[in-house]
N, CA, C and O atoms as CSV, one atom per row, in Angstrom:
chain,resi,resn,atom,element,x,y,z
A,1,MET,N,N,5.150,19.897,10.940
A,1,MET,CA,C,3.660,19.239,10.553
A,1,MET,C,C,3.717,18.951,9.134
A,1,MET,O,O,4.242,19.742,8.351
A,2,ILE,N,N,3.111,17.665,8.704
A,2,ILE,CA,C,3.010,17.426,7.277
A,2,ILE,C,C,1.666,18.053,6.774
A,2,ILE,O,O,0.601,17.919,7.376
A,3,ARG,N,N,1.823,18.746,5.619
A,3,ARG,CA,C,0.637,19.386,5.029
A,3,ARG,C,C,0.013,18.168,4.169
A,3,ARG,O,O,0.650,17.202,3.748
A,4,ARG,N,N,-1.382,18.418,3.995
A,4,ARG,CA,C,-2.238,17.556,3.217
A,4,ARG,C,C,-1.669,17.280,1.841
A,4,ARG,O,O,-1.618,16.115,1.446
A,5,SER,N,N,-1.259,18.231,1.123
A,5,SER,CA,C,-0.662,18.149,-0.098
A,5,SER,C,C,0.603,17.182,-0.265
A,5,SER,O,O,0.853,16.507,-1.265
A,6,GLU,N,N,1.306,17.246,0.847
A,6,GLU,CA,C,2.590,16.240,0.844
A,6,GLU,C,C,2.041,14.883,0.951
A,6,GLU,O,O,2.449,13.982,0.219
A,7,VAL,N,N,1.154,14.708,1.812
A,7,VAL,CA,C,0.525,13.281,1.926
A,7,VAL,C,C,-0.037,12.799,0.562
A,7,VAL,O,O,0.256,11.690,0.115
A,8,GLN,N,N,-0.809,13.622,-0.048
A,8,GLN,CA,C,-1.329,13.217,-1.275
A,8,GLN,C,C,-0.321,13.023,-2.317
A,8,GLN,O,O,-0.530,12.173,-3.183
A,9,SER,N,N,0.795,13.751,-2.325
A,9,SER,CA,C,1.743,13.616,-3.375
A,9,SER,C,C,2.486,12.336,-2.968
A,9,SER,O,O,2.830,11.631,-3.916
A,10,ARG,N,N,2.799,11.901,-1.730
A,10,ARG,CA,C,3.627,10.656,-1.517
A,10,ARG,C,C,2.664,9.586,-1.868
A,10,ARG,O,O,3.162,8.598,-2.408
A,11,LEU,N,N,1.426,9.587,-1.677
A,11,LEU,CA,C,0.481,8.610,-1.821
A,11,LEU,C,C,0.253,8.319,-3.596
A,11,LEU,O,O,0.161,7.224,-4.151
A,12,GLU,N,N,0.211,9.499,-4.133
A,12,GLU,CA,C,0.156,9.527,-5.625
A,12,GLU,C,C,1.416,8.912,-6.272
A,12,GLU,O,O,1.310,8.308,-7.339
A,13,ALA,N,N,2.624,9.054,-5.642
A,13,ALA,CA,C,3.823,8.798,-6.186
A,13,ALA,C,C,3.880,7.029,-6.107
A,13,ALA,O,O,4.353,6.256,-6.940
A,14,VAL,N,N,3.293,6.757,-4.944
A,14,VAL,CA,C,3.466,5.077,-4.752
A,14,VAL,C,C,2.527,4.446,-5.783
A,14,VAL,O,O,2.813,3.439,-6.431
A,15,ILE,N,N,1.375,5.131,-5.874
A,15,ILE,CA,C,0.205,4.499,-6.944
A,15,ILE,C,C,0.748,4.531,-8.179
A,15,ILE,O,O,0.600,3.540,-8.894
A,16,GLN,N,N,1.489,5.690,-8.670
A,16,GLN,CA,C,1.956,5.853,-9.970
A,16,GLN,C,C,3.158,4.870,-10.151
A,16,GLN,O,O,3.337,4.231,-11.188
A,17,SER,N,N,3.908,4.811,-9.128
A,17,SER,CA,C,4.987,3.653,-9.293
A,17,SER,C,C,4.458,2.291,-9.668
A,17,SER,O,O,4.971,1.580,-10.532
A,18,ILE,N,N,3.355,1.970,-8.928
A,18,ILE,CA,C,2.788,0.586,-9.173
A,18,ILE,C,C,2.141,0.517,-10.596
A,18,ILE,O,O,2.274,-0.483,-11.302
A,19,GLU,N,N,1.369,1.726,-11.026
A,19,GLU,CA,C,0.653,1.632,-11.983
A,19,GLU,C,C,1.712,1.432,-13.514
A,19,GLU,O,O,1.514,0.714,-14.494
A,20,SER,N,N,2.674,2.233,-13.260
A,20,SER,CA,C,3.714,2.233,-14.429
A,20,SER,C,C,4.954,1.582,-14.213
A,20,SER,O,O,5.856,1.690,-15.043
A,21,GLY,N,N,5.087,0.901,-13.151
A,21,GLY,CA,C,6.393,-0.006,-12.928
A,21,GLY,C,C,6.521,-1.235,-13.407
A,21,GLY,O,O,5.719,-1.722,-14.205
A,22,SER,N,N,7.634,-1.887,-12.915
A,22,SER,CA,C,7.702,-3.278,-13.646
A,22,SER,C,C,7.732,-4.282,-12.092
A,22,SER,O,O,8.387,-4.013,-11.085
A,23,PRO,N,N,6.944,-5.300,-12.270
A,23,PRO,CA,C,6.064,-5.833,-13.329
A,23,PRO,C,C,4.997,-4.862,-13.624
A,23,PRO,O,O,4.709,-4.007,-12.787
A,24,SER,N,N,4.426,-4.931,-14.691
A,24,SER,CA,C,3.371,-3.962,-15.122
A,24,SER,C,C,2.202,-4.297,-14.294
A,24,SER,O,O,2.143,-5.293,-13.573
A,25,SER,N,N,1.314,-3.452,-14.425
A,25,SER,CA,C,0.251,-3.356,-13.506
A,25,SER,C,C,-0.550,-4.660,-13.749
A,25,SER,O,O,-1.067,-5.138,-12.739
A,26,ALA,N,N,-0.725,-5.261,-14.816
A,26,ALA,CA,C,-1.359,-6.397,-15.103
A,26,ALA,C,C,-0.735,-7.669,-14.688
A,26,ALA,O,O,-1.366,-8.726,-14.682
A,27,GLU,N,N,0.556,-7.565,-14.327
A,27,GLU,CA,C,1.364,-8.788,-13.779
A,27,GLU,C,C,1.269,-8.969,-12.501
A,27,GLU,O,O,1.550,-10.089,-12.075
A,28,TRP,N,N,0.842,-7.900,-11.545
A,28,TRP,CA,C,0.750,-8.244,-10.109
A,28,TRP,C,C,-0.172,-9.287,-9.888
A,28,TRP,O,O,-1.231,-9.269,-10.516
A,29,GLU,N,N,0.081,-10.227,-9.060
A,29,GLU,CA,C,-0.598,-11.224,-8.766
A,29,GLU,C,C,-1.909,-10.620,-7.854
A,29,GLU,O,O,-1.809,-9.544,-7.265
A,30,ALA,N,N,-2.986,-11.338,-7.818
A,30,ALA,CA,C,-4.229,-10.883,-7.138
A,30,ALA,C,C,-4.578,-11.830,-5.997
A,30,ALA,O,O,-4.275,-13.021,-6.055
A,31,ALA,N,N,-5.144,-11.354,-5.078
A,31,ALA,CA,C,-5.636,-12.167,-3.957
A,31,ALA,C,C,-6.996,-12.897,-4.456
A,31,ALA,O,O,-7.582,-12.595,-5.495
A,32,GLN,N,N,-7.392,-13.884,-3.565
A,32,GLN,CA,C,-8.578,-14.685,-4.076
A,32,GLN,C,C,-9.674,-13.982,-3.496
A,32,GLN,O,O,-10.740,-13.847,-4.096
A,33,THR,N,N,-9.429,-13.461,-2.187
A,33,THR,CA,C,-10.636,-12.863,-1.455
A,33,THR,C,C,-10.008,-11.464,-1.005
A,33,THR,O,O,-8.803,-11.217,-0.956
A,34,PRO,N,N,-10.997,-10.642,-0.704
A,34,PRO,CA,C,-10.718,-9.347,0.099
A,34,PRO,C,C,-10.131,-9.725,1.544
A,34,PRO,O,O,-9.223,-9.037,2.012
A,35,SER,N,N,-10.584,-10.680,2.159
A,35,SER,CA,C,-9.831,-11.025,3.516
A,35,SER,C,C,-8.382,-11.325,3.451
A,35,SER,O,O,-7.613,-10.949,4.336
A,36,GLN,N,N,-7.938,-12.111,2.238
A,36,GLN,CA,C,-6.593,-12.479,2.037
A,36,GLN,C,C,-5.860,-10.982,1.765
A,36,GLN,O,O,-4.793,-10.748,2.332
A,37,THR,N,N,-6.446,-10.025,0.916
A,37,THR,CA,C,-5.817,-8.816,0.687
A,37,THR,C,C,-5.475,-8.182,2.148
A,37,THR,O,O,-4.343,-7.805,2.451
A,38,PHE,N,N,-6.531,-8.117,2.958
A,38,PHE,CA,C,-6.483,-7.403,4.241
A,38,PHE,C,C,-5.210,-8.090,5.066
A,38,PHE,O,O,-4.370,-7.383,5.624
A,39,LEU,N,N,-5.166,-9.280,5.081
A,39,LEU,CA,C,-4.109,-10.064,5.731
A,39,LEU,C,C,-2.791,-9.659,5.170
A,39,LEU,O,O,-1.877,-9.359,5.939
A,40,TYR,N,N,-2.615,-9.627,3.700
A,40,TYR,CA,C,-1.394,-9.138,3.233
A,40,TYR,C,C,-1.106,-7.589,3.662
A,40,TYR,O,O,0.015,-7.148,3.916
A,41,ILE,N,N,-2.257,-6.886,3.694
A,41,ILE,CA,C,-1.857,-5.429,3.929
A,41,ILE,C,C,-1.402,-5.202,5.516
A,41,ILE,O,O,-0.539,-4.361,5.766
A,42,LEU,N,N,-2.017,-5.984,6.577
A,42,LEU,CA,C,-1.584,-6.073,7.772
A,42,LEU,C,C,-0.061,-6.614,7.865
A,42,LEU,O,O,0.748,-6.059,8.609
A,43,ARG,N,N,0.237,-7.586,7.170
A,43,ARG,CA,C,1.607,-8.190,7.391
A,43,ARG,C,C,2.579,-7.236,6.763
A,43,ARG,O,O,3.691,-7.060,7.261
A,44,SER,N,N,2.180,-6.617,5.675
A,44,SER,CA,C,3.180,-5.661,4.878
A,44,SER,C,C,3.365,-4.418,5.758
A,44,SER,O,O,4.464,-3.863,5.788
A,45,ALA,N,N,2.241,-3.925,6.535
A,45,ALA,CA,C,2.400,-2.703,7.450
A,45,ALA,C,C,3.316,-3.079,8.449
A,45,ALA,O,O,4.324,-2.412,8.681
A,46,HIS,N,N,3.032,-4.082,9.036
A,46,HIS,CA,C,3.997,-4.542,10.253
A,46,HIS,C,C,5.477,-4.775,9.973
A,46,HIS,O,O,6.369,-4.735,10.820
A,47,ASN,N,N,5.625,-5.031,8.630
A,47,ASN,CA,C,7.073,-5.329,8.229
A,47,ASN,C,C,7.775,-3.995,8.197
A,47,ASN,O,O,9.005,-3.948,8.245
A,48,VAL,N,N,7.024,-2.899,8.117
A,48,VAL,CA,C,7.709,-1.474,8.178
A,48,VAL,C,C,7.408,-0.870,9.321
A,48,VAL,O,O,7.754,0.311,9.338
A,49,ASN,N,N,6.853,-1.285,10.345
A,49,ASN,CA,C,6.716,-1.127,11.712
A,49,ASN,C,C,5.323,0.098,11.679
A,49,ASN,O,O,5.340,1.127,12.355
A,50,ALA,N,N,4.353,-0.239,10.885
A,50,ALA,CA,C,3.230,0.536,10.911
A,50,ALA,C,C,2.053,-0.366,11.466
A,50,ALA,O,O,1.855,-1.494,11.014
A,51,PHE,N,N,1.313,0.170,12.431
A,51,PHE,CA,C,0.409,-0.603,13.263
A,51,PHE,C,C,-0.947,0.398,13.279
A,51,PHE,O,O,-1.036,1.625,13.233
A,52,GLN,N,N,-1.834,-0.531,13.354
A,52,GLN,CA,C,-3.185,0.182,13.579
A,52,GLN,C,C,-3.350,0.973,14.863
A,52,GLN,O,O,-2.907,0.545,15.929
A,53,PRO,N,N,-4.065,2.265,14.744
A,53,PRO,CA,C,-4.893,2.762,13.948
A,53,PRO,C,C,-3.875,3.332,12.920
A,53,PRO,O,O,-2.816,3.840,13.288
A,54,PHE,N,N,-4.245,3.223,11.597
A,54,PHE,CA,C,-3.487,3.758,10.482
A,54,PHE,C,C,-3.625,5.311,10.372
A,54,PHE,O,O,-4.535,5.887,10.969
A,55,THR,N,N,-2.796,5.928,9.670
A,55,THR,CA,C,-2.896,7.248,9.323
A,55,THR,C,C,-3.971,7.392,8.169
A,55,THR,O,O,-4.347,6.415,7.522
A,56,ASP,N,N,-4.434,8.659,7.959
A,56,ASP,CA,C,-5.220,8.768,6.764
A,56,ASP,C,C,-4.517,8.347,5.452
A,56,ASP,O,O,-5.117,7.649,4.635
A,57,GLU,N,N,-3.399,8.717,5.269
A,57,GLU,CA,C,-2.594,8.314,4.146
A,57,GLU,C,C,-2.349,6.805,4.017
A,57,GLU,O,O,-2.296,6.219,2.936
A,58,GLN,N,N,-2.214,6.267,5.145
A,58,GLN,CA,C,-1.979,4.650,5.206
A,58,GLN,C,C,-3.503,4.043,4.896
A,58,GLN,O,O,-3.552,3.034,4.193
A,59,LYS,N,N,-4.664,4.580,5.359
A,59,LYS,CA,C,-5.802,4.039,5.113
A,59,LYS,C,C,-6.026,4.200,3.616
A,59,LYS,O,O,-6.431,3.265,2.926
A,60,ALA,N,N,-5.744,5.449,3.114
A,60,ALA,CA,C,-6.024,5.589,1.587
A,60,ALA,C,C,-5.168,4.470,0.766
A,60,ALA,O,O,-5.619,3.881,-0.217
A,61,LEU,N,N,-3.976,4.279,1.266
A,61,LEU,CA,C,-3.215,3.039,0.461
A,61,LEU,C,C,-3.893,1.753,0.548
A,61,LEU,O,O,-4.087,1.076,-0.462
A,62,ASN,N,N,-4.258,1.390,1.690
A,62,ASN,CA,C,-5.042,0.266,2.011
A,62,ASN,C,C,-6.330,0.192,1.186
A,62,ASN,O,O,-6.684,-0.880,0.695
A,63,THR,N,N,-6.968,1.212,1.042
A,63,THR,CA,C,-8.180,1.188,0.127
A,63,THR,C,C,-7.911,0.865,-1.217
A,63,THR,O,O,-8.595,0.088,-1.884
A,64,TYR,N,N,-6.695,1.595,-1.697
A,64,TYR,CA,C,-6.447,1.274,-3.209
A,64,TYR,C,C,-6.043,-0.128,-3.245
A,64,TYR,O,O,-6.360,-0.781,-4.240
A,65,LEU,N,N,-5.363,-0.704,-2.268
A,65,LEU,CA,C,-4.896,-2.309,-2.301
A,65,LEU,C,C,-6.182,-2.946,-2.364
A,65,LEU,O,O,-6.427,-3.754,-3.260
A,66,MET,N,N,-7.100,-2.617,-1.399
A,66,MET,CA,C,-8.267,-3.550,-1.292
A,66,MET,C,C,-9.016,-3.529,-2.541
A,66,MET,O,O,-9.507,-4.585,-2.938
A,67,GLU,N,N,-9.181,-2.333,-3.284
A,67,GLU,CA,C,-9.901,-2.094,-4.398
A,67,GLU,C,C,-9.288,-3.091,-5.768
A,67,GLU,O,O,-9.952,-3.448,-6.741
A,68,ARG,N,N,-8.046,-3.348,-5.532
A,68,ARG,CA,C,-7.284,-4.033,-6.587
A,68,ARG,C,C,-7.309,-5.518,-6.179
A,68,ARG,O,O,-6.925,-6.355,-6.996
A,69,LEU,N,N,-7.713,-5.866,-5.038
A,69,LEU,CA,C,-7.489,-7.333,-4.492
A,69,LEU,C,C,-5.820,-7.596,-4.611
A,69,LEU,O,O,-5.348,-8.598,-5.147
A,70,ALA,N,N,-5.232,-6.800,-4.172
A,70,ALA,CA,C,-3.727,-6.973,-4.100
A,70,ALA,C,C,-3.184,-8.078,-3.530
A,70,ALA,O,O,-3.610,-8.365,-2.412
A,71,GLY,N,N,-2.303,-8.813,-4.044
A,71,GLY,CA,C,-1.629,-9.919,-3.587
A,71,GLY,C,C,-0.541,-9.549,-2.751
A,71,GLY,O,O,-0.321,-8.351,-2.568
A,72,ARG,N,N,0.202,-10.459,-2.193
A,72,ARG,CA,C,1.088,-10.280,-1.140
A,72,ARG,C,C,2.299,-9.392,-1.675
A,72,ARG,O,O,2.703,-8.468,-0.970
A,73,ARG,N,N,2.865,-9.651,-2.872
A,73,ARG,CA,C,4.011,-9.060,-3.347
A,73,ARG,C,C,3.649,-7.462,-3.487
A,73,ARG,O,O,4.408,-6.564,-3.122
A,74,LEU,N,N,2.443,-7.281,-4.041
A,74,LEU,CA,C,1.937,-5.744,-4.307
A,74,LEU,C,C,2.029,-4.969,-3.059
A,74,LEU,O,O,2.646,-3.911,-2.940
A,75,CYS,N,N,1.262,-5.674,-1.990
A,75,CYS,CA,C,1.041,-5.071,-0.743
A,75,CYS,C,C,2.510,-4.609,-0.169
A,75,CYS,O,O,2.780,-3.494,0.278
A,76,GLU,N,N,3.476,-5.841,-0.301
A,76,GLU,CA,C,4.722,-5.467,0.375
A,76,GLU,C,C,5.518,-4.298,-0.306
A,76,GLU,O,O,6.245,-3.528,0.321
A,77,TYR,N,N,5.310,-4.253,-1.584
A,77,TYR,CA,C,6.025,-3.146,-2.390
A,77,TYR,C,C,5.184,-1.872,-2.222
A,77,TYR,O,O,5.868,-0.851,-2.143
A,78,ALA,N,N,4.231,-1.749,-2.170
A,78,ALA,CA,C,3.473,-0.492,-1.743
A,78,ALA,C,C,3.741,-0.022,-0.525
A,78,ALA,O,O,4.085,1.156,-0.422
A,79,TRP,N,N,3.636,-0.837,0.607
A,79,TRP,CA,C,3.980,-0.428,1.906
A,79,TRP,C,C,5.518,0.015,2.038
A,79,TRP,O,O,5.848,1.023,2.663
A,80,ARG,N,N,6.274,-0.693,1.498
A,80,ARG,CA,C,7.864,-0.460,1.471
A,80,ARG,C,C,8.081,1.074,0.874
A,80,ARG,O,O,8.796,1.861,1.495
A,81,LEU,N,N,7.472,1.431,-0.281
A,81,LEU,CA,C,7.611,2.671,-1.073
A,81,LEU,C,C,6.992,3.695,-0.028
A,81,LEU,O,O,7.637,4.699,0.276
A,82,LEU,N,N,5.838,3.462,0.481
A,82,LEU,CA,C,5.317,4.447,1.322
A,82,LEU,C,C,6.037,4.721,2.593
A,82,LEU,O,O,6.155,5.870,3.020
A,83,ALA,N,N,6.528,3.667,3.210
A,83,ALA,CA,C,7.465,3.853,4.452
A,83,ALA,C,C,8.766,4.578,3.879
A,83,ALA,O,O,9.186,5.504,4.572
A,84,GLN,N,N,9.397,4.307,2.811
A,84,GLN,CA,C,10.574,5.040,2.525
A,84,GLN,C,C,10.307,6.471,2.018
A,84,GLN,O,O,11.260,7.209,1.768
A,85,SER,N,N,9.119,6.853,1.871
A,85,SER,CA,C,8.912,8.193,1.283
A,85,SER,C,C,8.624,9.227,2.766
A,85,SER,O,O,8.564,10.456,2.746
A,86,LEU,N,N,8.500,8.499,3.781
A,86,LEU,CA,C,8.389,9.333,5.029
A,86,LEU,C,C,9.566,10.180,5.441
A,86,LEU,O,O,9.504,10.872,6.457
């Protein structure tokens, strides 16, 4: 069974990689609307075989991406990182 602290640390590692990685946080393209970000999230999740209903960890990642109005590349990057950490 996965402990809550492990889930938080994986999510924090993904976010830290985004915030401090290359391209810099300011260089990631943004979506024009929240609906567009949501579509990018769903596509990115499906690409790593993650489907709704999402786990708490996946929901937290989606919330982070929605708050940033993340574009396609950022959603794909974040979801790949999360999938690799499992």
